[in-house]
Amino acid sequence: MNEKVLFTMNRITEKLWFRPLIFCVLSILGALIAQVADSTRLHELVPKINAESLATLLGTISASMLVISIFAVGSMVSAFSAASNTATPRSFKLIIADDVSQNALSVFIGSFIYSIVATVALKNGYYGVAGNFTLFIFTLLFFALVILTFLRWVERISRLGRMEHTIKLVEEATENAIKTRLKFPTLNGITINPNQEKGTAVYGNITGYVQQVYMSNLQGIAEKLDALITINAIPGTFSAIDKPLFYILAQKNTTTEADYNDMRKAFVIGNMRYFDEDPRFGFITLSEIASRALSPAVNDPGTAIQIITSHVRLFSLWAEPVEPKKEEKKVYDRIAVPELAIGDLFEDAFRPIARDGAGNIEVMIRLQKALNSVYAIDNSSMKIAAMHHSYESFERSEIAMKLRGDLNQLKRESLFTKQL
């Protein structure tokens, strides 16, 4: 699928109104399509359904669904607020995209629209005997769907916005982003050659975060100009007027400002970051949850320890075998893309926890054990970063901890001590 279409569809499907809109359209079609049964011989086989009883059933649904829909929206808003206040506002977009809640709201609103449309059609003699029977069956199915959805949604809303559920959502989103990047470490482009000249630096004219790079657009322009483009701002990078978006090395000096503008349009830049193309954002969000938990006002080291465990699971993805790549339709051989820097990921994941939990012996011991676990992964960059953060974390604790016994115990558990 075209990158631009896919990115736009992902953003639309995250909106709270998208699924209710789809279900409302289907509900209207369901209410009107029941009349098709009147054009068949079904009326000879089915019993006659009293229109008044059918109208009463539809009226019951319409009256109750409006109330339940309002209640659902209120409960969801409370859950969103709780997630932002107890975890981090960065988790909001994951909470609001919850499938079960969106499906529940869709069913409730869709059922309300269905009952209204069906009632109007029924009162105006739109259905015959077969149409009434078909509408009756549809109404029973809607009624059963509402009950099952409500029961499932009540179970989910009791967890939506809770700390454990929020952490799980952020971890899953980060895991998906990491797996995608491990399959395509250079976004299906080529690896940057450090000995290759980069060429002319091209700066952006918008300040914000890079959300998406349309590789196919850049590839087409590079082929037209017979050039090599080296991306400097991958998704998640903060772009400003003083930072190059990319470098271009053209074989011919025929590149114009219009060409540069076309290439700039291949970079989607906005005010916020998204989890699906930005693994670092997931680590940052998890660490923000841990930092808030370690604040004096909250004082919840258990949540910070839980976040450290999530970090270990996420870094362990580098130890898993990457699935063989399927035959790609196209490799962007004129676009060089930097890979994720392991050191940056460690800074995002462990430095905030080491800073805010430096005085807590339980958190710091768990952090050192986590670094030991990550050090065992067969990745040289990861080993270097783990050792660096082991030293740095212990130095922070030396400043914050006052009890010599705690420091001695922490040193015994530290990675740099065990690897000496």
XYZ file of C-alpha atoms in Angstrom:
420
model
C 0.000 0.000 0.000
C 1.186 3.512 -0.717
C 3.118 4.912 2.269
C 1.121 8.126 2.368
C -2.217 6.305 2.273
C -1.113 3.845 4.941
C 0.134 6.606 7.251
C -3.084 8.590 6.789
C -5.240 5.522 7.424
C -3.330 4.741 10.629
C -3.970 8.254 11.900
C -7.675 8.127 10.956
C -8.276 4.739 12.578
C -6.834 6.120 15.830
C -9.638 8.691 16.004
C -12.446 7.959 18.428
C -15.134 8.723 15.833
C -13.902 6.356 13.105
C -15.381 3.023 14.200
C -18.679 4.497 15.411
C -19.069 6.132 12.001
C -18.474 2.839 10.175
C -20.904 0.997 12.441
C -23.556 3.688 12.031
C -23.390 3.335 8.248
C -23.694 -0.452 8.539
C -26.615 -0.064 10.945
C -28.515 2.172 8.526
C -27.883 -0.284 5.701
C -29.052 -3.155 7.909
C -32.290 -1.376 8.777
C -33.050 -0.553 5.139
C -31.880 -3.779 3.526
C -34.411 -5.812 5.483
C -36.998 -4.640 2.944
C -35.249 -6.733 0.260
C -36.830 -9.817 1.805
C -40.228 -8.575 0.582
C -39.146 -9.137 -3.017
C -38.650 -12.854 -2.334
C -41.087 -15.679 -1.513
C -39.978 -15.599 2.105
C -43.360 -14.213 3.169
C -44.892 -17.638 2.412
C -42.578 -19.353 4.888
C -42.208 -17.022 7.848
C -44.728 -16.115 10.572
C -46.321 -12.686 10.655
C -44.683 -10.340 13.149
C -46.901 -7.742 14.769
C -45.619 -4.283 13.832
C -46.552 -2.816 17.216
C -44.492 -5.368 19.153
C -41.588 -4.742 16.817
C -41.940 -0.983 17.309
C -41.952 -1.459 21.094
C -38.741 -3.501 20.927
C -37.072 -0.893 18.741
C -38.227 1.857 21.076
C -36.700 0.069 24.044
C -33.372 -0.191 22.230
C -33.355 3.442 21.139
C -34.189 4.706 24.636
C -31.593 2.570 26.401
C -28.773 2.902 23.860
C -28.670 6.678 24.064
C -28.266 6.499 27.851
C -25.643 3.755 27.641
C -23.712 5.670 24.971
C -23.541 8.755 27.189
C -22.475 6.581 30.118
C -19.798 4.898 27.952
C -18.344 8.213 26.834
C -18.250 9.481 30.423
C -16.502 6.325 31.637
C -13.971 6.482 28.821
C -13.181 10.137 29.521
C -12.607 9.279 33.192
C -10.287 6.442 32.175
C -8.364 8.717 29.800
C -7.957 11.297 32.545
C -6.789 8.657 35.020
C -4.192 7.351 32.555
C -2.826 10.842 31.960
C -2.687 11.680 35.662
C -1.310 8.414 37.041
C 0.985 7.367 34.177
C 1.939 9.971 31.568
C 0.033 12.108 29.044
C 2.075 10.429 26.284
C 0.071 7.237 26.833
C -3.206 9.016 25.984
C -3.179 8.140 22.295
C -2.843 4.430 23.123
C -5.656 4.514 25.676
C -8.020 6.300 23.323
C -7.243 3.773 20.578
C -8.364 0.858 22.779
C -10.155 -1.617 20.496
C -12.689 -2.916 23.017
C -13.817 0.564 24.090
C -14.080 1.824 20.527
C -16.018 -1.274 19.490
C -18.368 -0.887 22.447
C -19.062 2.757 21.684
C -19.590 1.821 18.034
C -22.134 -0.863 18.892
C -24.042 1.381 21.319
C -24.290 4.354 18.948
C -24.877 2.119 15.928
C -27.723 0.310 17.672
C -29.322 3.640 18.553
C -29.144 4.815 14.926
C -30.417 1.441 13.714
C -33.453 1.549 16.005
C -34.349 5.107 14.945
C -34.077 4.380 11.216
C -35.927 1.077 11.535
C -38.719 2.670 13.596
C -39.268 5.450 11.054
C -39.324 2.934 8.191
C -41.669 0.621 10.111
C -44.145 3.388 10.974
C -44.323 4.416 7.320
C -45.108 0.941 6.012
C -41.725 0.377 4.440
C -41.724 -3.349 5.262
C -44.032 -6.178 4.286
C -44.498 -9.498 6.085
C -41.070 -10.829 5.100
C -39.477 -7.454 5.778
C -40.988 -7.331 9.266
C -39.698 -10.808 10.040
C -36.217 -9.980 8.729
C -36.190 -6.757 10.740
C -37.238 -8.742 13.815
C -34.300 -11.133 13.360
C -31.898 -8.235 12.806
C -33.218 -6.534 15.946
C -32.702 -9.673 18.060
C -29.163 -9.993 16.707
C -28.473 -6.352 17.552
C -29.922 -6.895 21.013
C -27.677 -9.912 21.624
C -24.663 -8.030 20.272
C -25.342 -5.122 22.621
C -25.542 -7.393 25.667
C -22.338 -9.286 24.824
C -20.496 -6.067 24.012
C -21.646 -4.415 27.209
C -20.459 -7.347 29.348
C -17.072 -7.371 27.636
C -16.748 -3.611 27.853
C -17.544 -3.518 31.589
C -14.650 -5.916 32.163
C -12.311 -3.754 30.057
C -13.364 -0.379 31.479
C -12.481 -1.655 34.960
C -8.864 -1.938 33.754
C -8.713 0.917 31.262
C -6.604 3.702 32.689
C -5.083 1.503 35.389
C -1.316 1.671 35.685
C -0.698 -1.986 34.829
C -2.899 -1.799 31.738
C -1.271 1.418 30.558
C 2.220 -0.039 30.949
C 1.137 -3.103 28.994
C -0.223 -0.991 26.135
C 2.931 1.122 25.910
C 5.169 -1.949 26.050
C 3.198 -3.698 23.307
C 3.336 -0.612 21.076
C 7.087 -0.304 21.647
C 7.600 -4.003 20.956
C 5.790 -3.739 17.628
C 7.879 -0.716 16.626
C 11.129 -2.481 17.556
C 10.223 -5.643 15.648
C 9.419 -3.593 12.571
C 12.709 -1.705 12.820
C 14.686 -4.929 13.378
C 13.199 -6.335 10.162
C 13.925 -3.128 8.287
C 16.775 -1.402 10.175
C 17.290 1.084 7.333
C 13.603 1.462 6.401
C 14.298 -0.661 3.315
C 16.990 1.767 2.208
C 20.741 1.142 2.194
C 23.233 1.351 5.031
C 25.196 4.576 5.371
C 28.791 4.229 4.180
C 30.989 6.274 6.549
C 33.574 6.680 3.790
C 31.006 8.038 1.333
C 30.690 11.776 0.908
C 27.260 12.965 2.048
C 26.980 15.973 -0.228
C 24.915 19.099 0.273
C 22.995 19.518 3.551
C 19.323 20.394 3.120
C 17.523 21.908 6.114
C 13.872 21.693 6.991
C 11.585 24.705 7.191
C 9.211 23.270 9.806
C 9.949 22.771 13.496
C 8.596 19.572 14.998
C 9.051 15.816 15.139
C 9.537 13.697 12.039
C 6.567 11.342 12.020
C 7.022 9.568 8.696
C 9.403 9.497 5.745
C 7.926 8.675 2.333
C 10.795 6.605 1.009
C 9.210 5.946 -2.377
C 8.889 9.685 -3.048
C 12.532 10.286 -2.181
C 13.608 7.340 -4.311
C 11.770 8.711 -7.347
C 13.363 12.144 -6.975
C 16.819 10.638 -6.425
C 16.496 8.552 -9.585
C 15.399 11.588 -11.564
C 18.374 13.604 -10.321
C 20.811 10.669 -10.422
C 21.622 11.376 -6.779
C 22.227 9.682 -3.445
C 20.145 10.931 -0.499
C 21.386 10.390 3.054
C 18.612 10.830 5.603
C 19.614 12.649 8.762
C 16.199 12.756 10.469
C 14.474 9.394 10.862
C 10.985 9.142 12.445
C 11.129 10.432 16.004
C 13.895 12.956 15.353
C 13.278 16.553 16.345
C 13.597 18.754 13.277
C 14.461 22.438 13.421
C 15.744 24.996 10.960
C 19.336 24.477 12.165
C 19.349 20.674 11.684
C 19.699 19.032 8.260
C 16.810 16.835 7.204
C 18.984 15.043 4.676
C 22.058 15.319 2.510
C 22.062 14.978 -1.256
C 24.971 14.000 -3.447
C 24.034 14.609 -7.066
C 26.118 13.524 -10.041
C 25.132 16.689 -11.851
C 24.800 20.148 -10.368
C 21.273 20.589 -11.692
C 19.373 20.381 -8.404
C 17.028 23.313 -7.897
C 15.237 24.743 -4.891
C 12.016 23.228 -6.269
C 13.646 19.775 -6.080
C 14.650 20.457 -2.465
C 11.073 21.456 -1.620
C 9.740 18.261 -3.207
C 12.143 16.243 -1.067
C 11.163 18.160 2.074
C 7.533 17.167 1.433
C 8.558 13.524 1.810
C 9.125 14.212 5.525
C 5.923 14.391 7.582
C 6.644 16.718 10.508
C 4.180 17.391 13.311
C 3.873 18.441 16.938
C 3.767 14.955 18.422
C 5.440 11.577 18.086
C 3.773 8.264 17.241
C 4.635 4.833 18.563
C 4.338 2.854 15.327
C 7.409 4.338 13.582
C 9.386 5.479 16.621
C 10.782 2.847 19.056
C 12.567 5.512 21.115
C 9.235 7.153 21.940
C 8.069 3.948 23.594
C 11.152 3.789 25.833
C 10.746 7.463 26.703
C 7.092 6.990 27.635
C 7.858 3.989 29.860
C 10.650 5.902 31.593
C 8.322 8.854 32.178
C 5.935 6.512 33.990
C 8.816 5.279 36.150
C 10.011 8.819 36.882
C 6.561 9.882 38.019
C 6.327 6.791 40.220
C 9.683 7.669 41.827
C 8.688 11.269 42.566
C 8.313 12.119 46.296
C 4.620 12.855 45.774
C 3.891 9.340 44.464
C 6.699 7.254 46.031
C 5.908 4.029 44.165
C 9.202 2.172 43.537
C 7.291 -0.979 42.601
C 6.086 0.644 39.365
C 9.644 1.728 38.530
C 10.837 -1.853 39.038
C 8.030 -3.032 36.751
C 9.190 -0.576 34.078
C 12.768 -1.848 34.371
C 11.445 -5.358 33.732
C 9.629 -4.071 30.643
C 12.878 -2.526 29.396
C 14.703 -5.845 29.755
C 11.982 -7.628 27.783
C 12.182 -5.025 25.035
C 15.977 -5.116 24.747
C 15.788 -8.909 24.693
C 14.117 -8.608 21.291
C 17.619 -8.039 19.873
C 18.498 -11.556 21.049
C 15.642 -13.162 19.139
C 16.196 -14.347 15.565
C 14.750 -11.933 13.039
C 12.235 -13.500 10.664
C 13.598 -13.872 7.152
C 12.612 -10.939 4.982
C 10.107 -11.670 2.302
C 10.929 -10.651 -1.219
C 10.505 -6.902 -1.230
C 8.871 -5.183 -4.173
C 11.498 -2.463 -4.128
C 14.665 -1.581 -2.280
C 15.423 2.104 -2.044
C 18.996 1.862 -3.270
C 19.451 5.620 -3.587
C 18.511 6.416 0.014
C 20.970 5.826 2.857
C 19.294 5.618 6.273
C 20.934 5.566 9.740
C 20.067 2.648 11.995
C 18.824 3.022 15.554
C 21.623 3.926 17.924
C 21.683 1.497 20.849
C 23.300 4.149 23.036
C 20.356 6.485 22.493
C 17.897 3.742 23.441
C 19.782 3.097 26.685
C 19.735 6.808 27.486
C 15.970 6.890 26.952
C 15.331 3.735 28.971
C 17.715 3.736 31.919
C 19.079 7.231 32.572
C 15.811 8.772 33.893
C 15.298 5.839 36.261
C 18.907 5.978 37.472
C 18.577 9.730 38.033
C 15.251 9.696 39.896
C 15.807 6.413 41.755
C 19.439 6.969 42.699
C 18.635 7.029 46.405
C 16.407 3.924 46.419
C 18.406 0.751 47.009
C 15.690 -1.616 45.752
C 15.288 0.227 42.454
C 19.029 0.561 41.868
C 19.736 -3.101 42.582
C 16.995 -4.064 40.131
C 18.482 -1.660 37.593
C 21.941 -3.215 37.922
C 20.469 -6.708 37.574
C 18.651 -5.532 34.457
C 21.911 -4.233 32.992
C 23.497 -7.614 33.749
C 20.714 -9.327 31.819
C 21.020 -6.978 28.867
C 24.821 -7.337 28.875
C 24.368 -11.071 28.226
C 22.820 -10.316 24.809
C 25.248 -10.982 21.977
C 25.459 -7.406 20.775
C 28.674 -5.398 21.136
C 26.928 -2.005 21.149
C 24.555 -3.212 23.845
C 27.425 -4.487 26.005
C 29.224 -1.160 25.788
C 26.072 0.810 26.634
C 25.177 -1.507 29.519
C 28.624 -1.185 31.070
C 28.574 2.597 30.701
C 25.194 2.884 32.417
C 26.253 0.503 35.168
C 29.129 2.818 36.093
C 27.028 5.952 35.706
C 24.106 4.607 37.752
C 26.401 3.610 40.597
C 28.019 7.057 40.585
C 24.577 8.648 40.931
C 23.844 6.390 43.897
C 27.143 7.311 45.546
C 25.902 10.896 45.639
C 22.316 10.125 46.713
C 22.711 7.222 49.164
C 23.907 7.947 52.686
C 24.189 4.425 54.091
C 27.526 2.764 53.304
C 25.977 -0.699 53.655
C 23.513 0.009 50.829
C 26.315 1.231 48.586
C 28.425 -1.855 49.291
C 25.501 -4.130 48.471
C 24.756 -2.196 45.283
C 28.380 -2.414 44.203
C 28.361 -6.192 44.630
C 25.317 -6.430 42.346
C 26.645 -3.986 39.767
C 27.532 -5.110 36.269
C 30.968 -3.471 36.268
C 31.884 -5.422 39.445
C 30.736 -8.792 38.146
C 32.525 -8.369 34.828
C 35.884 -7.443 36.340
